[in-house]
Structures are given as C-alpha cells and as structure tokens.
Coordinates of C-alpha atoms in Angstrom, one line a residue:
M1 CA 220.5 -43.4 -120.2
K2 CA 216.7 -43.1 -120.8
L3 CA 214.2 -43.8 -118.1
A4 CA 210.6 -43.0 -117.2
V5 CA 209.1 -42.3 -113.7
D6 CA 205.4 -42.3 -112.9
V7 CA 205.1 -40.4 -109.6
G8 CA 201.5 -41.4 -108.7
Y9 CA 199.4 -40.4 -105.8
G10 CA 199.5 -43.9 -104.4
Y11 CA 202.7 -45.5 -105.8
T12 CA 205.9 -44.3 -107.6
K13 CA 207.0 -46.5 -110.5
A14 CA 210.2 -46.2 -112.4
V15 CA 211.7 -48.1 -115.3
S16 CA 214.9 -47.7 -117.2
E17 CA 216.0 -48.7 -120.7
T18 CA 218.1 -51.4 -119.2
G19 CA 215.0 -53.0 -117.8
Q20 CA 215.5 -52.2 -114.1
R21 CA 212.4 -51.3 -112.2
A22 CA 211.3 -49.8 -108.9
C23 CA 207.9 -49.5 -107.3
F24 CA 207.1 -48.2 -103.8
P25 CA 204.3 -46.2 -102.0
S26 CA 204.5 -42.5 -102.6
V27 CA 205.1 -41.7 -98.9
A28 CA 208.1 -40.1 -97.2
A29 CA 209.2 -39.3 -93.7
P30 CA 212.3 -37.7 -92.1
Y31 CA 215.0 -40.2 -91.2
R32 CA 215.8 -40.1 -87.5
G33 CA 218.4 -42.8 -87.4
D34 CA 218.3 -46.2 -85.8
A35 CA 217.7 -44.8 -82.3
L36 CA 217.3 -48.3 -80.7
G37 CA 220.1 -50.0 -82.6
I38 CA 217.9 -53.0 -83.5
Q39 CA 217.3 -52.6 -87.2
G40 CA 220.0 -55.1 -88.0
V41 CA 218.7 -57.8 -85.7
M42 CA 214.9 -57.5 -85.8
G43 CA 212.4 -57.5 -88.6
K44 CA 211.9 -59.6 -91.7
G45 CA 213.7 -58.6 -94.9
A46 CA 215.0 -55.1 -95.6
F47 CA 214.0 -52.2 -93.4
G48 CA 213.0 -50.1 -96.3
H49 CA 214.4 -47.4 -98.5
R50 CA 216.5 -44.7 -96.8
V51 CA 217.3 -41.9 -99.3
S52 CA 220.1 -39.4 -98.9
V53 CA 220.0 -36.3 -101.2
R54 CA 222.8 -33.7 -101.4
D55 CA 222.0 -30.6 -103.4
L56 CA 224.3 -28.1 -105.2
S57 CA 224.8 -26.1 -102.0
G58 CA 226.2 -29.2 -100.3
R59 CA 223.2 -29.5 -98.0
R60 CA 222.2 -33.1 -97.3
E61 CA 218.9 -34.5 -96.2
E62 CA 217.9 -38.1 -95.4
H63 CA 214.4 -39.5 -95.6
L64 CA 212.6 -42.8 -95.5
V65 CA 210.4 -43.5 -98.5
G66 CA 207.9 -46.1 -99.4
E67 CA 206.9 -48.9 -96.9
A68 CA 209.5 -47.7 -94.4
A69 CA 208.0 -44.3 -94.2
R70 CA 204.5 -45.6 -93.5
E71 CA 205.8 -46.7 -90.1
S72 CA 206.6 -43.1 -89.1
F73 CA 204.2 -40.8 -87.3
L74 CA 205.7 -38.0 -89.5
A75 CA 204.8 -39.8 -92.8
S76 CA 203.5 -37.5 -95.6
G77 CA 202.0 -38.3 -99.0
F78 CA 199.9 -36.6 -101.6
L79 CA 196.6 -35.5 -100.2
G80 CA 195.2 -33.2 -102.9
A81 CA 195.4 -32.4 -106.6
E82 CA 198.7 -30.5 -106.2
K83 CA 201.8 -32.5 -105.6
P84 CA 204.3 -30.6 -103.3
E85 CA 207.5 -30.1 -105.2
G86 CA 209.8 -31.3 -102.5
L87 CA 207.9 -34.6 -102.0
H88 CA 207.5 -35.2 -105.7
D89 CA 211.2 -34.6 -106.5
L90 CA 212.3 -36.8 -103.6
L91 CA 210.2 -39.7 -104.8
L92 CA 211.4 -39.1 -108.4
L93 CA 215.0 -39.1 -107.4
A94 CA 214.5 -42.3 -105.3
G95 CA 212.8 -44.0 -108.3
V96 CA 215.6 -42.9 -110.7
Y97 CA 218.3 -44.3 -108.4
L98 CA 216.4 -47.6 -107.7
A99 CA 216.0 -48.1 -111.5
G100 CA 219.8 -48.1 -111.8
A101 CA 220.2 -44.5 -113.2
G102 CA 222.6 -41.8 -112.2
S103 CA 226.3 -41.2 -112.7
T104 CA 229.5 -41.4 -110.7
G105 CA 232.8 -39.8 -111.5
Q106 CA 234.0 -36.2 -112.1
F107 CA 231.9 -35.6 -115.2
P108 CA 228.4 -37.1 -114.7
E109 CA 226.2 -37.8 -117.7
P110 CA 222.7 -36.2 -117.6
L111 CA 219.7 -38.5 -118.2
E112 CA 216.7 -38.4 -120.5
L113 CA 213.5 -38.6 -118.6
A114 CA 209.8 -39.1 -119.3
V115 CA 207.2 -38.3 -116.7
G116 CA 203.4 -38.0 -116.6
L117 CA 200.7 -35.8 -115.2
P118 CA 197.0 -36.4 -114.8
L119 CA 195.1 -35.3 -117.9
A120 CA 193.3 -32.6 -116.0
F121 CA 196.6 -31.0 -115.0
C122 CA 198.9 -31.7 -117.9
R123 CA 198.1 -28.5 -119.8
S124 CA 198.4 -26.2 -116.8
Q125 CA 201.4 -27.8 -115.0
G126 CA 203.3 -29.6 -117.7
K127 CA 205.6 -26.8 -118.8
R128 CA 206.4 -25.8 -115.2
L129 CA 207.2 -29.4 -114.3
K130 CA 209.5 -29.8 -117.3
E131 CA 211.4 -26.6 -116.5
R132 CA 211.8 -27.5 -112.9
L133 CA 213.1 -31.0 -113.6
L134 CA 215.6 -29.6 -116.1
R135 CA 217.1 -27.5 -113.3
L136 CA 217.2 -30.3 -110.8
K137 CA 220.6 -31.7 -110.0
A138 CA 221.4 -33.7 -106.9
W139 CA 223.7 -36.4 -105.6
V140 CA 221.6 -39.4 -104.4
S141 CA 222.3 -42.5 -102.4
V142 CA 219.7 -45.1 -101.4
D143 CA 220.0 -47.7 -98.6
G144 CA 223.7 -46.8 -98.1
G145 CA 224.7 -47.4 -101.8
E146 CA 227.2 -45.4 -103.8
E147 CA 226.4 -41.8 -104.3
R148 CA 225.3 -41.0 -107.9
C149 CA 224.6 -37.6 -109.6
V150 CA 221.2 -37.2 -111.1
S151 CA 220.4 -34.5 -113.6
F152 CA 218.4 -34.3 -116.8
S153 CA 219.4 -33.1 -120.3
R154 CA 215.9 -33.8 -121.7
V155 CA 212.5 -34.1 -120.0
V156 CA 209.2 -35.1 -121.8
V157 CA 206.0 -34.6 -119.9
L158 CA 203.1 -36.8 -121.1
P159 CA 199.4 -37.1 -120.1
Q160 CA 198.7 -40.1 -118.0
G161 CA 196.7 -42.7 -119.9
V162 CA 198.6 -41.9 -123.1
G163 CA 201.4 -44.1 -121.8
V164 CA 199.0 -47.0 -121.8
V165 CA 198.3 -46.5 -125.5
F166 CA 202.0 -46.5 -126.3
H167 CA 202.6 -49.6 -124.2
Q168 CA 199.5 -51.7 -125.2
G169 CA 199.1 -50.5 -128.8
L170 CA 195.8 -50.1 -130.7
P171 CA 193.7 -52.8 -132.3
E172 CA 193.1 -52.7 -136.1
G173 CA 189.7 -51.7 -137.4
R174 CA 187.2 -48.9 -137.0
G175 CA 185.6 -47.3 -134.0
Y176 CA 187.4 -46.4 -130.8
A177 CA 189.7 -47.7 -128.1
G178 CA 189.0 -46.5 -124.6
V179 CA 191.5 -46.2 -121.7
V180 CA 190.5 -46.2 -118.1
D181 CA 193.6 -45.6 -115.9
V182 CA 192.7 -46.0 -112.3
G183 CA 195.0 -44.4 -109.7
E184 CA 194.8 -43.6 -106.0
Y185 CA 193.0 -40.3 -106.2
T186 CA 192.3 -39.8 -109.9
T187 CA 191.1 -41.9 -112.8
D188 CA 192.3 -40.7 -116.2
Y189 CA 190.3 -41.7 -119.3
L190 CA 190.7 -41.2 -123.0
L191 CA 189.1 -42.3 -126.2
V192 CA 191.3 -42.9 -129.3
D193 CA 190.0 -43.0 -132.9
L194 CA 191.3 -46.2 -134.4
E195 CA 191.3 -44.8 -137.9
T196 CA 193.5 -41.7 -137.1
G197 CA 195.2 -43.0 -134.0
K198 CA 194.5 -39.7 -132.3
P199 CA 192.6 -39.1 -129.0
L200 CA 189.3 -37.2 -129.1
V201 CA 189.9 -34.2 -127.0
E202 CA 186.3 -33.8 -125.8
A203 CA 186.3 -37.4 -124.6
C204 CA 189.5 -37.3 -122.5
G205 CA 189.9 -36.1 -119.0
S206 CA 190.3 -37.0 -115.3
V207 CA 187.8 -38.1 -112.7
Q208 CA 188.4 -37.2 -109.1
A209 CA 187.8 -40.7 -107.9
G210 CA 190.1 -43.7 -107.3
C211 CA 191.2 -46.3 -104.9
H212 CA 191.2 -43.9 -101.9
L213 CA 187.4 -44.1 -101.9
V214 CA 187.7 -47.8 -101.1
G215 CA 189.9 -47.0 -98.2
H216 CA 187.5 -44.3 -97.0
A217 CA 184.6 -46.8 -97.0
V218 CA 186.6 -49.4 -95.2
S219 CA 187.6 -46.9 -92.5
I220 CA 183.9 -46.2 -91.9
A221 CA 183.1 -49.9 -91.7
W222 CA 186.0 -50.4 -89.3
L223 CA 184.6 -47.6 -87.0
Q224 CA 181.2 -49.2 -87.0
A225 CA 182.5 -52.7 -86.3
A226 CA 185.4 -51.9 -83.9
G227 CA 183.9 -48.8 -82.2
E228 CA 187.1 -46.8 -82.7
P229 CA 188.7 -45.0 -85.7
L230 CA 191.1 -46.8 -87.9
P231 CA 194.6 -45.1 -87.8
P232 CA 195.5 -44.0 -91.3
R233 CA 198.9 -45.7 -91.2
L234 CA 197.2 -49.1 -90.5
L235 CA 194.8 -48.8 -93.5
P236 CA 197.2 -50.5 -96.0
E237 CA 197.5 -53.5 -93.8
V238 CA 193.7 -53.7 -93.3
L239 CA 193.1 -53.4 -97.1
K240 CA 195.6 -56.2 -97.7
D241 CA 193.7 -58.4 -95.2
L242 CA 190.3 -57.7 -96.8
A243 CA 191.6 -58.3 -100.3
S244 CA 192.8 -61.7 -99.1
S245 CA 189.9 -62.9 -97.0
G246 CA 187.4 -60.2 -96.2
R247 CA 188.4 -60.3 -92.6
T248 CA 190.9 -58.4 -90.4
V249 CA 191.8 -58.1 -86.7
C250 CA 191.3 -55.4 -84.1
R251 CA 192.6 -55.8 -80.6
G252 CA 192.7 -59.6 -81.0
V253 CA 189.2 -59.9 -82.3
E254 CA 188.4 -60.9 -85.9
L255 CA 186.3 -58.5 -87.8
D256 CA 184.3 -59.7 -90.8
L257 CA 184.2 -56.8 -93.2
S258 CA 183.7 -58.8 -96.3
L259 CA 180.3 -57.3 -97.1
A260 CA 181.6 -53.8 -96.6
W261 CA 184.6 -54.6 -98.8
R262 CA 182.5 -56.0 -101.7
T263 CA 180.1 -53.1 -101.4
A264 CA 182.9 -50.5 -101.5
L265 CA 184.4 -52.1 -104.6
G266 CA 181.1 -52.0 -106.4
Q267 CA 180.3 -48.4 -105.4
V268 CA 183.7 -47.0 -106.4
A269 CA 183.6 -48.9 -109.7
E270 CA 180.1 -47.5 -110.3
T271 CA 181.2 -44.0 -109.5
I272 CA 184.2 -44.2 -111.9
A273 CA 182.2 -45.9 -114.7
R274 CA 179.2 -43.5 -114.5
Q275 CA 181.5 -40.4 -114.9
V276 CA 183.6 -41.8 -117.6
L277 CA 180.7 -43.2 -119.7
S278 CA 178.9 -39.9 -119.3
A279 CA 181.9 -38.2 -120.9
W280 CA 182.0 -40.8 -123.7
R281 CA 178.2 -40.6 -124.2
D282 CA 176.9 -42.3 -127.4
L283 CA 180.4 -43.1 -128.6
T284 CA 180.4 -46.2 -126.3
S285 CA 178.4 -48.1 -129.0
R286 CA 181.6 -47.9 -131.2
L287 CA 184.1 -49.1 -128.5
A288 CA 186.2 -51.9 -129.9
V289 CA 188.0 -52.3 -126.6
T290 CA 188.2 -50.6 -123.2
Y291 CA 191.7 -50.9 -121.7
L292 CA 191.8 -51.1 -117.9
A293 CA 195.1 -49.9 -116.5
G294 CA 196.9 -48.6 -113.4
G295 CA 197.3 -50.2 -110.0
G296 CA 193.6 -49.6 -109.4
A297 CA 192.7 -51.9 -112.2
L298 CA 194.1 -54.8 -110.1
L299 CA 191.8 -53.8 -107.3
L300 CA 188.7 -52.8 -109.2
G301 CA 189.3 -54.7 -112.5
D302 CA 186.5 -57.3 -112.1
T303 CA 183.9 -54.8 -111.0
L304 CA 184.9 -52.2 -113.7
A305 CA 184.8 -54.9 -116.4
E306 CA 181.1 -55.4 -115.7
R307 CA 180.5 -51.8 -116.5
F308 CA 182.5 -51.1 -119.7
P309 CA 182.1 -52.5 -123.3
N310 CA 184.7 -55.0 -124.4
P311 CA 187.0 -54.6 -121.3
A312 CA 190.6 -55.8 -121.4
L313 CA 193.1 -55.6 -118.6
V314 CA 196.4 -54.4 -120.1
S315 CA 199.6 -56.3 -119.7
D316 CA 201.6 -55.2 -116.7
P317 CA 198.9 -52.7 -115.6
V318 CA 201.0 -51.2 -112.7
F319 CA 203.9 -50.3 -115.0
A320 CA 201.9 -49.7 -118.2
N321 CA 202.1 -45.9 -118.1
A322 CA 205.8 -45.9 -117.2
L323 CA 206.7 -48.4 -119.9
G324 CA 204.6 -46.3 -122.4
Y325 CA 206.4 -43.1 -121.4
L326 CA 209.7 -44.8 -122.0
E327 CA 208.6 -45.9 -125.5
A328 CA 207.2 -42.4 -126.2
L329 CA 210.6 -40.9 -125.2
D330 CA 212.3 -42.6 -128.1
G331 CA 209.6 -41.4 -130.6
S332 CA 209.3 -37.8 -129.4
R333 CA 212.5 -36.3 -130.8

C-alpha cells in the first residue's frame, strides 16, 4: 500500500491510496490509564487517540496523541526547527495506522511512504530521515484496535510546497506560479517557471513565521485584558473562540479580543508576505497565480490574499501537501 504522511509542526496529516485520511494535532503525552474510571461515562464523543507501539525488542509504550494529549500537563509538541525523532515517529505511526495502513499476519507487507520536510531543512535532513524510516519497524494499535505491523520498503522525502504543485497542477502559459504554504512555525514558498515546470532555486525557501505568531499575539492580549497569563494548553480553545466571534471567556467574564485578533492576523500576514516577496523580488510582476496552501491558509487566507498577486486558495489546503506527496510517490520510480 502507498501512503503519504505530512508531520507538521501544528498538525499531522495522513492519506492512503485507498482514500482514508487522518488529521490530528502534533502533540503527544504519556498514557497513564483511566485512573478515575470515568472515560466511558463522561465526555462528548471519543476520548481521543491512544497509541500503543511495540518495537522489535518487544518493549511497548502507550501514548495519547492529538486532542487527547492536549489535556495532559505532560503534553509535548514541536517547539523548534528540529523535530525530535521519537515524537516525529510516534505521530507518523499513528497517522499511518489511522489512514488504514499496516499489516496483520505472520508475513507483514512493507509500505511505500512519502513524507515531506520544510524546504530549509530538506537538503540537510532528507537523507537521514529516509534512512531512519527505512529502518523503522513497529507493531501499532490505536484506540484499542487490532495490532498492525508498520514498516517501509520505500521512502520518498519531498520538500514541502512541492506537494502543493503536484496536487494543484500548474496553469498553462508563461510567467511563474508561486506557492505560499503556511504552517504552524514555518512558511514554505517556491516559484515555478510555467514554461519549464521547474522551481527557481533562488526563489524557494522557508520563512520562520507561521500561525504560532497569531497565538503569541493573542496570549499577550489575554494577559493585558485578563491580568493573568494564558496557559498554553488553553490557547487552542481561545483561538477557536476568537475565530468564531472575536470574544472569549476568562473566569466567567467575557473578553472582547476582536481588535487584537484582527491586528494579529494582519501583522502575521504582513510578516510572511514581506519576506516571501523580498525573495521573489521583481519576478512578482510575472506571477500568473499565487497558490495559498496549508492549514495556515485557512486562518490567514483573506489577509494574505490582499498582499500577493493573483491569489488562489488551493483545493483541500490542509491535505494539499499530503495528497501531492502521494501523487509524487507514483511518479518518482
């Protein structure tokens, strides 16, 4: 089976050739069990993803991933440019399983996998990541499901943003197509020559800016309005409130942070646009389209669209890279 997994700083996305998908926050925490015995009788919907991983030595570890992990004081995510191997591989294995991949039986069948790295790190980290994943083999179970063996016979590592081009395609004509792929901590950008279909190396790269800057600005606004710091694990809930109405609640009191919210969106979009357009320089006059992609395009799409020539939100922006990786996997033999 072929599949693609996009382990992002904010969310992990997985898609298989059968069409199954998974998407969850890139957060994990140790699983301590249902100490109170109330998970089955309290709460709305599923408790979240509980992942069991057994390695070649027989050692088994259990973790919470995604939304369930956010509730833990021991939650960990990606905080810097380097993604810790253990966390990266745990999220990848969970995504593989939730996308329907993995084998049961005495002779499990290895998978073909496509993954991505930010453009800034692909050259330096791509070979190491590929070799590590080719060595990876584990038996995985999610949410108490059947245990499946996950290993890989083939791994293709692609630069983020390139997946968007594979997924969306290029318009006909002359000039250039730009891609702005907005993630949690990084924004990847590239410029593709429409006549040759090849990226311009000097106009491709990564900006160390993304959706986390909106969260940072909101945390400051919360402190000023509420008089106390915003706990990091409450930030996703507050951002959801503000995206819906511009208002949220602290200790039973409604906080109107709509101005701070709009200001943050504008400032972050301006930061990203200024750095990307600086890299593209005078070539922007020949841009036939600027594709906006990534989960950040849903958050910042309108404000980014005001700053780029001929903007277009790609179809399925959250999964665009993963879907493109899957298409590239077929064409890279």
